[in-house]
Short mmCIF file of C-alpha atoms and ligand atoms in Angstrom, two decimals:
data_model
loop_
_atom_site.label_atom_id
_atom_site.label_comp_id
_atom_site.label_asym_id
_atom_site.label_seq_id
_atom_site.Cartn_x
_atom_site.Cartn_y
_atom_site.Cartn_z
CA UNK A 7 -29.21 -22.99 -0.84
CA UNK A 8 -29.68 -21.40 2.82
CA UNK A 9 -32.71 -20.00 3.01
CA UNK A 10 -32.48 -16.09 2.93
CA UNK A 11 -34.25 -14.58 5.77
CA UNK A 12 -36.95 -11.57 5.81
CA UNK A 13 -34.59 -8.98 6.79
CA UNK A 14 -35.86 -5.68 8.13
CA UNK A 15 -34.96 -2.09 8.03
CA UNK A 16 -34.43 0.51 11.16
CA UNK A 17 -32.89 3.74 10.23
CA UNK A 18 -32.19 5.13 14.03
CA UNK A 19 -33.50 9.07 13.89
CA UNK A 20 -30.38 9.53 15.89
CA UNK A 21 -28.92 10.84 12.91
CA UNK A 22 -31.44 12.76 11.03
CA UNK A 23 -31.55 16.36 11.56
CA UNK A 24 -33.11 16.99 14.88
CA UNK A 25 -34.62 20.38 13.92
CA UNK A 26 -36.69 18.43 11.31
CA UNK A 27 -37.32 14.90 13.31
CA UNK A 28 -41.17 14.91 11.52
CA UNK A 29 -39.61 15.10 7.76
CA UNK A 30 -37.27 12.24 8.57
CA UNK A 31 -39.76 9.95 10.33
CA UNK A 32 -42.33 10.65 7.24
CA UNK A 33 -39.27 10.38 4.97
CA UNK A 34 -37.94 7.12 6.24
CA UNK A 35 -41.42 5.19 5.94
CA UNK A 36 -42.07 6.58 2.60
CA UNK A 37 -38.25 4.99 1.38
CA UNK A 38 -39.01 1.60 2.82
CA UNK A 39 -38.28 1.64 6.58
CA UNK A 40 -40.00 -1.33 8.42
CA UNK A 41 -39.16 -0.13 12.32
CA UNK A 42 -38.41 3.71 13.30
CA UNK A 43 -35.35 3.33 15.72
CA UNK A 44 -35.81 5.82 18.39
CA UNK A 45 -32.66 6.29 20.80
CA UNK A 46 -33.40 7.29 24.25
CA UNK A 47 -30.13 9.02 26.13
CA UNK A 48 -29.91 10.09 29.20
CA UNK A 49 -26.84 11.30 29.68
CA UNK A 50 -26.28 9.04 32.82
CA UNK A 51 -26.49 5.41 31.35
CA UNK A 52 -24.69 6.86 28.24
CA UNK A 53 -22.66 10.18 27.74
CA UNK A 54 -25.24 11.62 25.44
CA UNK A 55 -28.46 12.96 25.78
CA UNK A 56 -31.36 12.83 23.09
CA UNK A 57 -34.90 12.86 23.16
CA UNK A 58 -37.57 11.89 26.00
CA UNK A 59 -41.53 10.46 25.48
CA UNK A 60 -43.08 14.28 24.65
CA UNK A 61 -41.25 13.45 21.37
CA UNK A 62 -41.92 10.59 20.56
CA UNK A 63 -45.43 11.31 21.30
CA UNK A 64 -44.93 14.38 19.17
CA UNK A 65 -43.50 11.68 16.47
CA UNK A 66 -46.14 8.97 16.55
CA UNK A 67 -48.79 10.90 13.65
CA UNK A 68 -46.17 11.17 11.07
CA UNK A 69 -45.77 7.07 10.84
CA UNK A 70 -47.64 4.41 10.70
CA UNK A 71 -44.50 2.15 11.05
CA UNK A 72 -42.99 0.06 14.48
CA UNK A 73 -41.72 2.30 16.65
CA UNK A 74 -39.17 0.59 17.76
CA UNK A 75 -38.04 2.58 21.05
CA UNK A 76 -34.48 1.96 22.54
CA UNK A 77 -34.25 3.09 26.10
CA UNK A 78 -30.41 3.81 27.02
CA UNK A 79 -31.67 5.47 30.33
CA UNK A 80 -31.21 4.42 34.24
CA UNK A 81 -33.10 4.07 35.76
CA UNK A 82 -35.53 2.72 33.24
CA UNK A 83 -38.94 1.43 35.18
CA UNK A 84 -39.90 4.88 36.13
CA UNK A 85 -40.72 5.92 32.17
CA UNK A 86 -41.57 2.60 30.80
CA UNK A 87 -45.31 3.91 31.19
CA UNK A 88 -44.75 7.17 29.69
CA UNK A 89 -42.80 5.57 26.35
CA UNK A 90 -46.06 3.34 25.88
CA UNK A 91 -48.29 5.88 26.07
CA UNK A 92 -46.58 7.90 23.90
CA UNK A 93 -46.51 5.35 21.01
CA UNK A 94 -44.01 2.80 21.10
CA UNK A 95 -44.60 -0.51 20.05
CA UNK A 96 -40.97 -1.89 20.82
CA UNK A 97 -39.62 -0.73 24.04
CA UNK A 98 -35.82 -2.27 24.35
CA UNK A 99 -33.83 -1.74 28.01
CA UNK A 100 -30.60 -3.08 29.30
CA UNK A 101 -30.31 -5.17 31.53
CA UNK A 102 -27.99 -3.12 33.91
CA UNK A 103 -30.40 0.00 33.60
CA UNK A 104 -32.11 -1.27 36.30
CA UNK A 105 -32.41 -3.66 39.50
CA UNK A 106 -34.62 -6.07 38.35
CA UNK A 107 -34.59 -6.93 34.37
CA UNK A 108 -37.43 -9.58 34.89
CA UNK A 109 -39.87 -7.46 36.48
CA UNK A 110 -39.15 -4.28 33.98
CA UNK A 111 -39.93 -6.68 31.22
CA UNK A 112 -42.94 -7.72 33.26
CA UNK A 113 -43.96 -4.33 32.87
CA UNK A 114 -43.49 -3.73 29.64
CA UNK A 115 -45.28 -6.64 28.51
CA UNK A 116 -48.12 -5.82 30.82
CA UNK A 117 -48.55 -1.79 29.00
CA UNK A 118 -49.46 -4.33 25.97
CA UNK A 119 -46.17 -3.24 23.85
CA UNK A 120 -43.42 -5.76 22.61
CA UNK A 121 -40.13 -6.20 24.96
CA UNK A 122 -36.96 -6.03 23.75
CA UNK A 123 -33.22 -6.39 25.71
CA UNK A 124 -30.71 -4.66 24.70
CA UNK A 125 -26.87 -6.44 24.85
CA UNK A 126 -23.97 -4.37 24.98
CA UNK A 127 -20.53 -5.55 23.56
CA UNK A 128 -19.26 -6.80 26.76
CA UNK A 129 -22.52 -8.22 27.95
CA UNK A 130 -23.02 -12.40 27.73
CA UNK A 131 -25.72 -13.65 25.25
CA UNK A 132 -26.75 -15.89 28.65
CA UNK A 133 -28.19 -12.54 30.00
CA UNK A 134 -31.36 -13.22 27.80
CA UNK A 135 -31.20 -17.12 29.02
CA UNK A 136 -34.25 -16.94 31.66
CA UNK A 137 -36.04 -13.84 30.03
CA UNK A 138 -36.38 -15.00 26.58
CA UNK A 139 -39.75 -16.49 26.34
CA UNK A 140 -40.82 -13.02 27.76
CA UNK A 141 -39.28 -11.73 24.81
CA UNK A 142 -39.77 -10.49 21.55
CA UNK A 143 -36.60 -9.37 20.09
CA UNK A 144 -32.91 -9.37 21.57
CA UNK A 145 -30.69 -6.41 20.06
CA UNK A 146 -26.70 -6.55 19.79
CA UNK A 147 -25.10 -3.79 20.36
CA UNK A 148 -21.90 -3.84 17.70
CA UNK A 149 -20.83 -0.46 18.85
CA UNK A 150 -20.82 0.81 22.66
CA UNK A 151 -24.33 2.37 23.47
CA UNK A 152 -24.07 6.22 22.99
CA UNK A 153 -22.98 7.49 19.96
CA UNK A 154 -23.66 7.00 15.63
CA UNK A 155 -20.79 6.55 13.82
CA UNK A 156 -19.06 4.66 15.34
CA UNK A 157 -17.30 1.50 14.09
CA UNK A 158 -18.58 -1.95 13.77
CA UNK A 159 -17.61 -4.09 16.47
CA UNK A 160 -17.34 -8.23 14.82
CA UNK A 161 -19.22 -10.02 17.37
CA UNK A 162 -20.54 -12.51 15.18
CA UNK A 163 -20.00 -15.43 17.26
CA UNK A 164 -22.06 -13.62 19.86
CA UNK A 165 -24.52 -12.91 17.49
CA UNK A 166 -24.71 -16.77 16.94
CA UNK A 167 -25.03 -17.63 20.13
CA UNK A 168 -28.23 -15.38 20.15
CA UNK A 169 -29.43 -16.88 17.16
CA UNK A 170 -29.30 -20.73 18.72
CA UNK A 171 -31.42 -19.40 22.23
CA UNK A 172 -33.92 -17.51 20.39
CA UNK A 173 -34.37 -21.20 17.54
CA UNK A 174 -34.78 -22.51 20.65
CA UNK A 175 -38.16 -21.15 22.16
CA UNK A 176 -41.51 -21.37 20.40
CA UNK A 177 -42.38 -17.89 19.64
CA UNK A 178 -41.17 -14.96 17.10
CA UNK A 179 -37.96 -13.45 18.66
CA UNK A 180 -36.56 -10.81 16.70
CA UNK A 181 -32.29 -10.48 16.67
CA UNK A 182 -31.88 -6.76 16.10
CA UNK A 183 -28.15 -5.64 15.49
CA UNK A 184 -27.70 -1.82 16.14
CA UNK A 185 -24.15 -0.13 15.38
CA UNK A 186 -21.91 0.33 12.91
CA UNK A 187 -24.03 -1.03 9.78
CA UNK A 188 -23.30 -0.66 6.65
CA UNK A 189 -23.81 -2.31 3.29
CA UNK A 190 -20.32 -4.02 4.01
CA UNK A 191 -21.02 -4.81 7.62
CA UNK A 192 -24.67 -6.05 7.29
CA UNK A 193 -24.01 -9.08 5.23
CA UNK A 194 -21.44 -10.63 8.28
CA UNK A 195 -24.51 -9.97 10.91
CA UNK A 196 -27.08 -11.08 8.90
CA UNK A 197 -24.92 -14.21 8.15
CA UNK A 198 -24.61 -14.84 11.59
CA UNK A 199 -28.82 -14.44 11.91
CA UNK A 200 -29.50 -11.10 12.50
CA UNK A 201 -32.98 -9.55 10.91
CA UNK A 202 -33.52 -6.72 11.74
CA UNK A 203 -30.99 -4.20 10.94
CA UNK A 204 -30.37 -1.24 13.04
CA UNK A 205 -28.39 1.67 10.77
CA UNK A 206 -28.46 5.68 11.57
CA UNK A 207 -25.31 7.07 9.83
CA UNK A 208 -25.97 3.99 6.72
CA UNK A 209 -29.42 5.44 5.81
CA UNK A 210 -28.80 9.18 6.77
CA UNK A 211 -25.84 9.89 4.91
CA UNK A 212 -26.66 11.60 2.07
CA UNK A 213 -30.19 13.59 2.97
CA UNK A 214 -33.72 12.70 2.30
CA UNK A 215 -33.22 11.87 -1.18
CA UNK A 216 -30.31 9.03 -0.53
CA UNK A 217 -32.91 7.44 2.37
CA UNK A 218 -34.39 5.01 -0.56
CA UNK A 219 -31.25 3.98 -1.76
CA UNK A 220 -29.42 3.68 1.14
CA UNK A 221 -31.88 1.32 2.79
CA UNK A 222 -32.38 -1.31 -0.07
CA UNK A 223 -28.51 -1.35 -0.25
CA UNK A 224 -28.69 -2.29 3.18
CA UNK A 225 -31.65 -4.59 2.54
CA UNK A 226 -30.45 -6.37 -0.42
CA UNK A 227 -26.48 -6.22 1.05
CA UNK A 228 -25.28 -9.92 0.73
CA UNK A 229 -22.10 -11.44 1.13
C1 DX5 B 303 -26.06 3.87 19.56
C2 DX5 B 303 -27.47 3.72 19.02
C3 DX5 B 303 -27.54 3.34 17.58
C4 DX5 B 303 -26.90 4.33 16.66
C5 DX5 B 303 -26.51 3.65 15.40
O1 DX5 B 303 -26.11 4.02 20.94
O2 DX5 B 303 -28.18 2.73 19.74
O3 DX5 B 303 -28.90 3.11 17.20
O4 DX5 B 303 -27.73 5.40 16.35
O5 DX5 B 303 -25.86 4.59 14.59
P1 DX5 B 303 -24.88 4.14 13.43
O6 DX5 B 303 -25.69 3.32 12.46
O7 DX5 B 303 -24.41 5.43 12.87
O8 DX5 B 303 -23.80 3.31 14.06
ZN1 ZN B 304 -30.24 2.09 19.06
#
Protein backbone atom coordinates (compact mmCIF):
# COMPACT_ATOMS: atom_id res chain seq x y z
CA UNK A 1 0.00 0.00 0.00
CA UNK A 2 1.40 3.63 -0.96
CA UNK A 3 2.11 5.31 1.84
CA UNK A 4 -0.54 8.11 2.54
CA UNK A 5 1.05 11.37 3.05
CA UNK A 6 0.49 14.08 6.01
CA UNK A 7 -1.73 16.24 4.09
CA UNK A 8 -2.41 19.76 5.28
CA UNK A 9 -5.19 22.21 5.34
CA UNK A 10 -5.24 26.08 3.98
CA UNK A 11 -8.61 27.60 3.80
CA UNK A 12 -7.57 30.99 1.73
CA UNK A 13 -9.52 34.03 3.78
CA UNK A 14 -10.15 35.15 0.28
CA UNK A 15 -13.47 33.94 0.71
CA UNK A 16 -14.58 34.55 4.17
CA UNK A 17 -16.51 37.58 4.80
CA UNK A 18 -14.16 40.48 4.71
CA UNK A 19 -16.15 42.60 7.19
CA UNK A 20 -15.45 39.81 9.77
CA UNK A 21 -11.71 38.61 8.59
CA UNK A 22 -10.90 38.10 12.73
CA UNK A 23 -14.02 35.52 13.20
CA UNK A 24 -12.86 33.54 10.20
CA UNK A 25 -9.14 33.42 11.00
CA UNK A 26 -10.17 32.35 14.80
CA UNK A 27 -12.85 30.16 13.19
CA UNK A 28 -10.67 28.35 10.74
CA UNK A 29 -7.91 27.32 13.44
CA UNK A 30 -10.47 26.27 15.87
CA UNK A 31 -12.06 23.67 12.81
CA UNK A 32 -8.67 22.22 12.05
CA UNK A 33 -6.81 24.58 9.67
CA UNK A 34 -2.99 23.87 9.63
CA UNK A 35 -1.84 27.16 7.34
CA UNK A 36 -4.06 30.51 7.08
CA UNK A 37 -3.88 31.29 3.25
CA UNK A 38 -3.64 34.95 2.93
CA UNK A 39 -4.04 36.33 -0.79
CA UNK A 40 -2.27 39.45 -1.55
CA UNK A 41 -3.85 41.40 -4.86
CA UNK A 42 -2.80 44.16 -6.25
CA UNK A 43 -4.79 44.85 -8.84
CA UNK A 44 -1.75 45.14 -11.29
CA UNK A 45 -0.21 41.52 -11.21
CA UNK A 46 -3.87 40.27 -10.97
CA UNK A 47 -7.28 42.06 -11.75
CA UNK A 48 -8.31 42.06 -8.15
CA UNK A 49 -7.38 43.81 -5.26
CA UNK A 50 -7.48 42.45 -1.55
CA UNK A 51 -5.72 43.11 1.46
CA UNK A 52 -2.11 44.69 2.20
CA UNK A 53 0.43 43.96 5.52
CA UNK A 54 -1.73 46.52 8.07
CA UNK A 55 -4.06 43.45 7.86
CA UNK A 56 -2.39 40.92 8.19
CA UNK A 57 -0.69 42.53 11.00
CA UNK A 58 -4.16 43.32 12.24
CA UNK A 59 -4.76 39.32 11.70
CA UNK A 60 -1.69 37.82 13.33
CA UNK A 61 -3.35 37.80 17.38
CA UNK A 62 -6.34 35.88 16.41
CA UNK A 63 -4.06 32.63 15.27
CA UNK A 64 -1.53 30.89 16.35
CA UNK A 65 -1.42 28.91 13.01
CA UNK A 66 1.21 29.35 9.65
CA UNK A 67 0.46 32.21 8.04
CA UNK A 68 0.96 31.23 4.96
CA UNK A 69 1.10 34.66 2.89
CA UNK A 70 0.63 34.58 -0.99
CA UNK A 71 1.92 37.69 -2.62
CA UNK A 72 0.14 38.18 -6.17
CA UNK A 73 1.67 41.78 -6.28
CA UNK A 74 4.45 43.47 -8.74
CA UNK A 75 6.50 44.51 -7.91
CA UNK A 76 7.05 42.28 -4.95
CA UNK A 77 10.69 43.17 -3.22
CA UNK A 78 9.54 46.50 -2.09
CA UNK A 79 6.92 44.84 0.70
CA UNK A 80 8.63 41.62 1.33
CA UNK A 81 9.85 43.48 4.64
CA UNK A 82 6.61 44.81 5.58
CA UNK A 83 4.69 41.12 5.13
CA UNK A 84 7.42 39.72 7.65
CA UNK A 85 7.01 42.10 10.02
CA UNK A 86 3.60 41.89 10.02
CA UNK A 87 3.46 38.11 10.76
CA UNK A 88 3.91 35.86 8.02
CA UNK A 89 5.68 32.82 8.29
CA UNK A 90 5.25 31.70 4.52
CA UNK A 91 5.77 34.43 2.11
CA UNK A 92 5.07 32.85 -1.62
CA UNK A 93 5.94 35.29 -4.92
CA UNK A 94 5.98 34.60 -8.59
CA UNK A 95 8.50 34.46 -10.34
CA UNK A 96 7.47 37.14 -12.99
CA UNK A 97 6.48 39.65 -10.10
CA UNK A 98 9.74 40.75 -10.18
CA UNK A 99 13.31 41.12 -11.95
CA UNK A 100 15.24 38.96 -10.05
CA UNK A 101 13.41 35.73 -8.39
CA UNK A 102 16.79 34.58 -6.79
CA UNK A 103 17.58 37.60 -4.98
CA UNK A 104 13.72 38.20 -3.73
CA UNK A 105 13.98 34.76 -2.29
CA UNK A 106 17.34 35.82 -0.90
CA UNK A 107 15.44 38.25 0.90
CA UNK A 108 12.90 36.51 2.14
CA UNK A 109 14.95 33.92 3.56
CA UNK A 110 17.20 36.51 5.09
CA UNK A 111 13.76 38.38 7.19
CA UNK A 112 14.02 34.68 8.84
CA UNK A 113 10.45 33.55 7.26
CA UNK A 114 9.97 30.41 4.93
CA UNK A 115 10.04 31.07 0.92
CA UNK A 116 7.66 29.87 -1.19
CA UNK A 117 7.23 30.25 -5.39
CA UNK A 118 4.29 30.46 -6.69
CA UNK A 119 3.64 28.58 -10.42
CA UNK A 120 0.97 29.72 -12.52
CA UNK A 121 -0.80 27.34 -15.06
CA UNK A 122 1.28 28.28 -17.91
CA UNK A 123 4.49 28.56 -15.99
CA UNK A 124 7.27 25.41 -16.37
CA UNK A 125 7.90 23.32 -13.18
CA UNK A 126 11.86 24.06 -14.38
CA UNK A 127 11.24 27.66 -13.05
CA UNK A 128 11.91 26.25 -9.45
CA UNK A 129 15.04 24.13 -11.01
CA UNK A 130 17.99 26.50 -9.60
CA UNK A 131 15.93 28.04 -6.63
CA UNK A 132 14.78 24.98 -4.97
CA UNK A 133 17.23 24.30 -2.30
CA UNK A 134 16.39 27.96 -1.30
CA UNK A 135 13.05 26.74 -0.95
CA UNK A 136 10.57 25.61 1.27
CA UNK A 137 7.43 24.95 -0.51
CA UNK A 138 6.50 25.30 -4.36
CA UNK A 139 2.63 26.13 -4.91
CA UNK A 140 0.61 25.18 -8.23
CA UNK A 141 -1.59 27.33 -9.26
CA UNK A 142 -4.71 25.01 -10.75
CA UNK A 143 -6.70 28.09 -11.48
CA UNK A 144 -5.24 31.51 -13.00
CA UNK A 145 -4.03 33.78 -10.03
CA UNK A 146 -6.90 36.26 -9.18
CA UNK A 147 -10.05 35.05 -8.41
CA UNK A 148 -11.99 31.98 -5.91
CA UNK A 149 -14.18 29.99 -7.62
CA UNK A 150 -12.92 29.29 -10.22
CA UNK A 151 -12.51 25.84 -11.83
CA UNK A 152 -9.88 23.29 -11.34
CA UNK A 153 -7.38 23.31 -13.90
CA UNK A 154 -5.86 19.13 -14.27
CA UNK A 155 -2.28 19.78 -14.25
CA UNK A 156 -1.36 16.74 -12.63
CA UNK A 157 1.47 15.84 -14.71
CA UNK A 158 2.88 19.21 -13.77
CA UNK A 159 2.22 18.61 -10.40
CA UNK A 160 4.44 15.43 -10.82
CA UNK A 161 7.04 16.93 -12.23
CA UNK A 162 7.19 19.14 -9.01
CA UNK A 163 6.95 16.29 -6.91
CA UNK A 164 10.27 14.43 -8.60
CA UNK A 165 12.55 18.06 -8.14
CA UNK A 166 11.48 18.68 -4.72
CA UNK A 167 12.35 14.17 -3.81
CA UNK A 168 15.23 15.30 -5.21
CA UNK A 169 16.92 17.86 -2.72
CA UNK A 170 17.66 17.11 0.92
CA UNK A 171 15.41 19.33 2.78
CA UNK A 172 11.44 19.64 3.58
CA UNK A 173 9.84 21.23 0.43
CA UNK A 174 6.31 21.67 0.73
CA UNK A 175 3.98 21.18 -2.84
CA UNK A 176 1.07 23.49 -2.11
CA UNK A 177 -1.82 23.30 -4.77
CA UNK A 178 -4.09 26.47 -4.62
CA UNK A 179 -7.36 26.63 -6.94
CA UNK A 180 -10.22 24.99 -7.59
CA UNK A 181 -10.18 22.29 -4.60
CA UNK A 182 -12.63 20.40 -3.68
CA UNK A 183 -13.34 17.08 -2.03
CA UNK A 184 -13.53 15.70 -5.73
CA UNK A 185 -10.53 17.58 -7.00
CA UNK A 186 -8.16 17.07 -3.99
CA UNK A 187 -7.78 13.37 -4.25
CA UNK A 188 -6.23 13.78 -8.22
CA UNK A 189 -3.58 16.50 -6.68
CA UNK A 190 -2.82 14.80 -3.78
CA UNK A 191 -2.32 11.64 -5.96
CA UNK A 192 -0.03 13.35 -7.98
CA UNK A 193 1.97 14.56 -4.44
CA UNK A 194 0.53 17.53 -3.40
CA UNK A 195 0.30 18.23 0.66
CA UNK A 196 -0.75 20.96 1.35
CA UNK A 197 -4.06 21.87 0.11
CA UNK A 198 -5.00 25.33 -0.76
CA UNK A 199 -9.17 25.66 -0.75
CA UNK A 200 -11.22 29.16 -0.19
CA UNK A 201 -14.68 28.53 -1.77
CA UNK A 202 -14.25 24.34 -0.42
CA UNK A 203 -14.02 25.39 3.29
CA UNK A 204 -16.14 28.68 3.12
CA UNK A 205 -19.14 27.50 1.61
CA UNK A 206 -21.52 27.05 4.02
CA UNK A 207 -20.53 29.71 7.06
CA UNK A 208 -18.63 29.21 10.20
CA UNK A 209 -20.42 26.24 11.22
CA UNK A 210 -19.65 24.07 7.80
CA UNK A 211 -15.64 25.22 8.32
CA UNK A 212 -15.11 21.77 10.43
CA UNK A 213 -16.71 19.69 8.08
CA UNK A 214 -15.69 21.06 5.09
CA UNK A 215 -12.00 20.79 5.90
CA UNK A 216 -11.78 17.07 7.10
CA UNK A 217 -13.76 16.27 3.87
CA UNK A 218 -11.03 17.84 2.20
CA UNK A 219 -8.50 16.22 4.53
CA UNK A 220 -9.71 12.77 4.50
CA UNK A 221 -10.88 13.18 0.45
CA UNK A 222 -9.30 10.02 -1.24
CA UNK A 223 -9.65 8.64 -4.48
C1 LIG B 1 -6.47 32.63 -6.38
C2 LIG B 1 -6.01 32.40 -4.96
C3 LIG B 1 -6.59 31.20 -4.30
C4 LIG B 1 -8.08 31.22 -4.20
C5 LIG B 1 -8.59 29.83 -4.09
O1 LIG B 1 -5.72 33.65 -6.95
O2 LIG B 1 -4.60 32.26 -4.90
O3 LIG B 1 -6.00 31.01 -3.02
O4 LIG B 1 -8.55 31.95 -3.12
O5 LIG B 1 -9.99 29.89 -4.06
P1 LIG B 1 -10.87 28.63 -4.46
O6 LIG B 1 -10.54 27.54 -3.49
O7 LIG B 1 -12.26 29.14 -4.32
O8 LIG B 1 -10.50 28.25 -5.86
ZN1 LIG C 1 -3.60 31.69 -2.96
Amino acid sequence: MTAVPDIRIAPSILSADFAALGDAVRGIDAAGADYIHVDVMDGHYVPNITIGPSVVKALRPHSKKIFDVHLMISPVDLFLEDFAKAGADIITVHPEAGPHVHRTIQTIKGLGKKAGLALNPATPPDMIANVIDMLDLVLVMTVNPGFGGQSFIPLLDKIRAVKTMIDGVDHPVDLQVDGGITPETAPLAIEAGANVLVAGTAVFKDGPDGYAANIKALREARA
